[in-house]
């Protein structure tokens, strides 16, 4: 009877160790997949405004210089390595100032979704005419370059821009044929 009892105890301990190991590995795996991986981006140092209110709060993707210039004629796109990069643009709501800066504070990729958290800062504000006398509607545009090899366009891939201060999020899903659909 003692031998059987010892064998049962060993089996029970083995099962308990297996269960603890399985739970621990599951927690580690879940933590890794929940946080995703860091998304690499490059600040393009392109600062512009648009008065096209139809673009307000939208995300745009550009795969070549011609498309970028069609949307933003004042940008040359000459200094961009189009073979290696996709250019993303987030068009903000109306700006409270004529001069702005932005900072991408975090980039995460989780499966087929990439999220870029940003902060806008407006450098000077004129309360009487915050956008200048000649400007009626002006939307600042945030541009970043994302490495093409980090984006799997064989399946729908979604880019999200999230305001770090308000958590307001806007997204764009791109597909294999470099088409896109705003969400």
CSV table of C-alpha atoms in Angstrom, one decimal:
chain,number,residue,atom,x,y,z
A,1,UNK,CA,0.0,0.0,0.0
A,2,UNK,CA,2.8,2.4,0.7
A,3,UNK,CA,4.3,1.9,-2.7
A,4,UNK,CA,1.0,2.7,-4.4
A,5,UNK,CA,0.5,5.7,-2.2
A,6,UNK,CA,4.0,7.0,-3.1
A,7,UNK,CA,3.3,6.5,-6.8
A,8,UNK,CA,0.0,8.4,-6.5
A,9,UNK,CA,1.8,11.2,-4.7
A,10,UNK,CA,4.5,11.4,-7.4
A,11,UNK,CA,1.8,11.4,-10.2
A,12,UNK,CA,-0.1,14.1,-8.3
A,13,UNK,CA,3.0,16.3,-7.9
A,14,UNK,CA,3.9,15.7,-11.6
A,15,UNK,CA,0.4,16.9,-12.6
A,16,UNK,CA,0.6,19.9,-10.3
A,17,UNK,CA,4.0,20.9,-11.7
A,18,UNK,CA,2.7,20.5,-15.3
A,19,UNK,CA,-0.4,22.6,-14.6
A,20,UNK,CA,1.7,25.4,-12.9
A,21,UNK,CA,4.2,25.4,-15.8
A,22,UNK,CA,1.3,25.5,-18.4
A,23,UNK,CA,-0.4,28.4,-16.6
A,24,UNK,CA,3.0,30.3,-16.3
A,25,UNK,CA,3.7,29.8,-20.0
A,26,UNK,CA,0.2,30.9,-20.9
A,27,UNK,CA,0.6,34.1,-18.9
A,28,UNK,CA,3.9,34.9,-20.5
A,29,UNK,CA,2.6,34.2,-24.0
A,30,UNK,CA,-0.5,36.3,-23.4
A,31,UNK,CA,1.6,39.2,-22.0
A,32,UNK,CA,3.8,39.1,-25.1
A,33,UNK,CA,0.9,39.0,-27.6
A,34,UNK,CA,-1.1,41.6,-25.7
A,35,UNK,CA,1.7,44.2,-25.8
A,36,UNK,CA,2.8,43.5,-29.3
A,37,UNK,CA,6.1,44.6,-30.7
A,38,UNK,CA,7.6,48.0,-31.1
A,39,UNK,CA,6.8,49.6,-34.4
A,40,UNK,CA,9.7,51.4,-36.1
A,41,UNK,CA,8.9,54.7,-37.7
A,42,UNK,CA,10.9,57.7,-38.9
A,43,UNK,CA,9.9,61.3,-38.5
A,44,UNK,CA,9.8,62.8,-42.0
A,45,UNK,CA,10.3,66.4,-40.8
A,46,UNK,CA,7.4,67.5,-43.1
A,47,UNK,CA,5.2,70.1,-41.5
A,48,UNK,CA,2.2,71.4,-43.5
A,49,UNK,CA,-1.4,72.4,-43.1
A,50,UNK,CA,-4.3,71.7,-45.4
A,51,UNK,CA,-7.6,73.6,-45.8
A,52,UNK,CA,-9.4,70.6,-47.1
A,53,UNK,CA,-11.9,69.9,-44.3
A,54,UNK,CA,-13.0,66.7,-46.0
A,55,UNK,CA,-9.6,65.2,-44.8
A,56,UNK,CA,-10.1,66.3,-41.2
A,57,UNK,CA,-9.4,63.4,-38.7
A,58,UNK,CA,-8.4,61.0,-41.4
A,59,UNK,CA,-5.3,58.8,-41.9
A,60,UNK,CA,-3.8,58.6,-45.4
A,61,UNK,CA,-1.1,56.2,-46.8
A,62,UNK,CA,1.2,57.1,-49.6
A,63,UNK,CA,3.2,54.5,-51.6
A,64,UNK,CA,4.8,56.9,-54.1
A,65,UNK,CA,5.8,60.5,-54.6
A,66,UNK,CA,3.0,61.2,-57.2
A,67,UNK,CA,0.2,60.3,-54.8
A,68,UNK,CA,1.8,62.4,-52.0
A,69,UNK,CA,2.1,65.4,-54.3
A,70,UNK,CA,-1.5,65.0,-55.5
A,71,UNK,CA,-2.8,65.2,-52.0
A,72,UNK,CA,-0.3,67.8,-50.8
A,73,UNK,CA,1.2,69.8,-53.7
A,74,UNK,CA,3.5,71.8,-51.5
A,75,UNK,CA,5.5,68.7,-50.6
A,76,UNK,CA,8.1,67.4,-53.0
A,77,UNK,CA,8.7,63.9,-51.6
A,78,UNK,CA,12.2,63.9,-53.1
A,79,UNK,CA,14.0,63.0,-49.8
A,80,UNK,CA,11.9,59.9,-49.2
A,81,UNK,CA,13.2,56.4,-50.0
A,82,UNK,CA,10.0,55.1,-51.6
A,83,UNK,CA,11.4,51.6,-52.2
A,84,UNK,CA,11.8,51.2,-48.4
A,85,UNK,CA,9.0,53.3,-46.9
A,86,UNK,CA,5.3,53.9,-46.8
A,87,UNK,CA,4.4,57.5,-45.7
A,88,UNK,CA,1.5,57.9,-43.3
A,89,UNK,CA,-0.3,61.2,-42.8
A,90,UNK,CA,-2.8,62.0,-40.1
A,91,UNK,CA,-4.9,65.1,-40.8
A,92,UNK,CA,-5.9,66.7,-37.5
A,93,UNK,CA,-9.0,68.8,-36.8
A,94,UNK,CA,-8.8,72.6,-37.0
A,95,UNK,CA,-5.6,73.9,-35.3
A,96,UNK,CA,-5.8,76.6,-32.6
A,97,UNK,CA,-2.5,78.1,-33.8
A,98,UNK,CA,-0.7,78.8,-37.0
A,99,UNK,CA,2.5,77.1,-35.9
A,100,UNK,CA,2.7,73.5,-34.5
A,101,UNK,CA,5.0,70.6,-33.7
A,102,UNK,CA,4.2,67.0,-33.0
A,103,UNK,CA,5.9,64.1,-31.3
A,104,UNK,CA,5.3,60.4,-31.8
A,105,UNK,CA,5.7,59.0,-28.3
A,106,UNK,CA,5.0,55.3,-28.9
A,107,UNK,CA,4.6,52.9,-31.7
A,108,UNK,CA,3.2,49.4,-31.3
A,109,UNK,CA,2.4,46.6,-33.7
A,110,UNK,CA,0.0,43.8,-32.6
A,111,UNK,CA,-0.8,41.4,-35.4
A,112,UNK,CA,-2.2,43.3,-38.3
A,113,UNK,CA,-2.7,46.6,-36.4
A,114,UNK,CA,-0.1,49.2,-35.9
A,115,UNK,CA,-0.8,52.1,-33.4
A,116,UNK,CA,1.2,55.3,-33.3
A,117,UNK,CA,0.6,57.6,-30.2
A,118,UNK,CA,1.2,61.2,-30.8
A,119,UNK,CA,1.1,64.6,-29.1
A,120,UNK,CA,0.6,67.9,-30.9
A,121,UNK,CA,2.0,71.1,-29.4
A,122,UNK,CA,1.0,74.5,-30.8
A,123,UNK,CA,3.8,77.0,-30.5
A,124,UNK,CA,2.0,80.4,-30.7
A,125,UNK,CA,-1.6,81.4,-30.3
A,126,UNK,CA,-3.2,84.6,-31.3
A,127,UNK,CA,-6.6,84.7,-29.6
A,128,UNK,CA,-8.1,87.2,-32.0
A,129,UNK,CA,-7.0,85.4,-35.1
A,130,UNK,CA,-5.5,82.1,-34.1
A,131,UNK,CA,-5.0,80.9,-37.7
A,132,UNK,CA,-4.1,84.3,-39.2
A,133,UNK,CA,-6.3,86.7,-41.1
A,134,UNK,CA,-6.0,84.8,-44.5
A,135,UNK,CA,-6.8,81.4,-43.1
A,136,UNK,CA,-10.4,80.2,-42.4
A,137,UNK,CA,-9.9,76.5,-41.9
A,138,UNK,CA,-6.5,75.0,-41.4
A,139,UNK,CA,-5.7,71.4,-40.4
A,140,UNK,CA,-2.1,70.4,-39.3
A,141,UNK,CA,-0.8,67.2,-40.9
A,142,UNK,CA,1.4,64.7,-39.1
A,143,UNK,CA,3.7,62.7,-41.4
A,144,UNK,CA,5.7,59.6,-40.5
A,145,UNK,CA,7.6,57.0,-42.6
A,146,UNK,CA,7.1,53.3,-41.8
A,147,UNK,CA,9.4,50.6,-43.2
A,148,UNK,CA,7.6,48.6,-45.9
A,149,UNK,CA,9.0,45.3,-44.6
A,150,UNK,CA,7.2,45.9,-41.3
A,151,UNK,CA,3.8,45.9,-43.0
A,152,UNK,CA,2.2,42.7,-44.2
A,153,UNK,CA,-0.2,43.9,-47.0
A,154,UNK,CA,-1.0,40.4,-48.1
A,155,UNK,CA,-3.9,40.7,-45.5
A,156,UNK,CA,-5.7,43.8,-44.5
A,157,UNK,CA,-3.4,45.9,-42.3
A,158,UNK,CA,-4.6,48.8,-40.1
A,159,UNK,CA,-2.8,51.9,-39.0
A,160,UNK,CA,-4.1,53.8,-36.0
A,161,UNK,CA,-3.1,57.3,-34.9
A,162,UNK,CA,-4.0,57.8,-31.2
A,163,UNK,CA,-3.8,61.2,-29.5
A,164,UNK,CA,-1.9,60.6,-26.2
A,165,UNK,CA,-3.8,63.3,-24.4
A,166,UNK,CA,-7.3,62.5,-25.4
A,167,UNK,CA,-7.0,58.8,-26.5
A,168,UNK,CA,-9.0,59.8,-29.6
A,169,UNK,CA,-8.1,57.3,-32.4
A,170,UNK,CA,-8.4,57.4,-36.2
A,171,UNK,CA,-7.5,54.5,-38.5
A,172,UNK,CA,-6.8,53.4,-42.0
A,173,UNK,CA,-6.8,49.9,-43.4
A,174,UNK,CA,-4.6,49.1,-46.4
A,175,UNK,CA,-4.8,46.0,-48.6
A,176,UNK,CA,-2.4,44.1,-50.9
A,177,UNK,CA,-3.0,46.3,-54.0
A,178,UNK,CA,-2.1,49.4,-52.1
A,179,UNK,CA,-5.7,50.4,-51.9
A,180,UNK,CA,-7.1,51.8,-48.7
A,181,UNK,CA,-10.3,52.4,-46.8
A,182,UNK,CA,-10.8,54.9,-44.1
A,183,UNK,CA,-12.5,53.7,-40.9
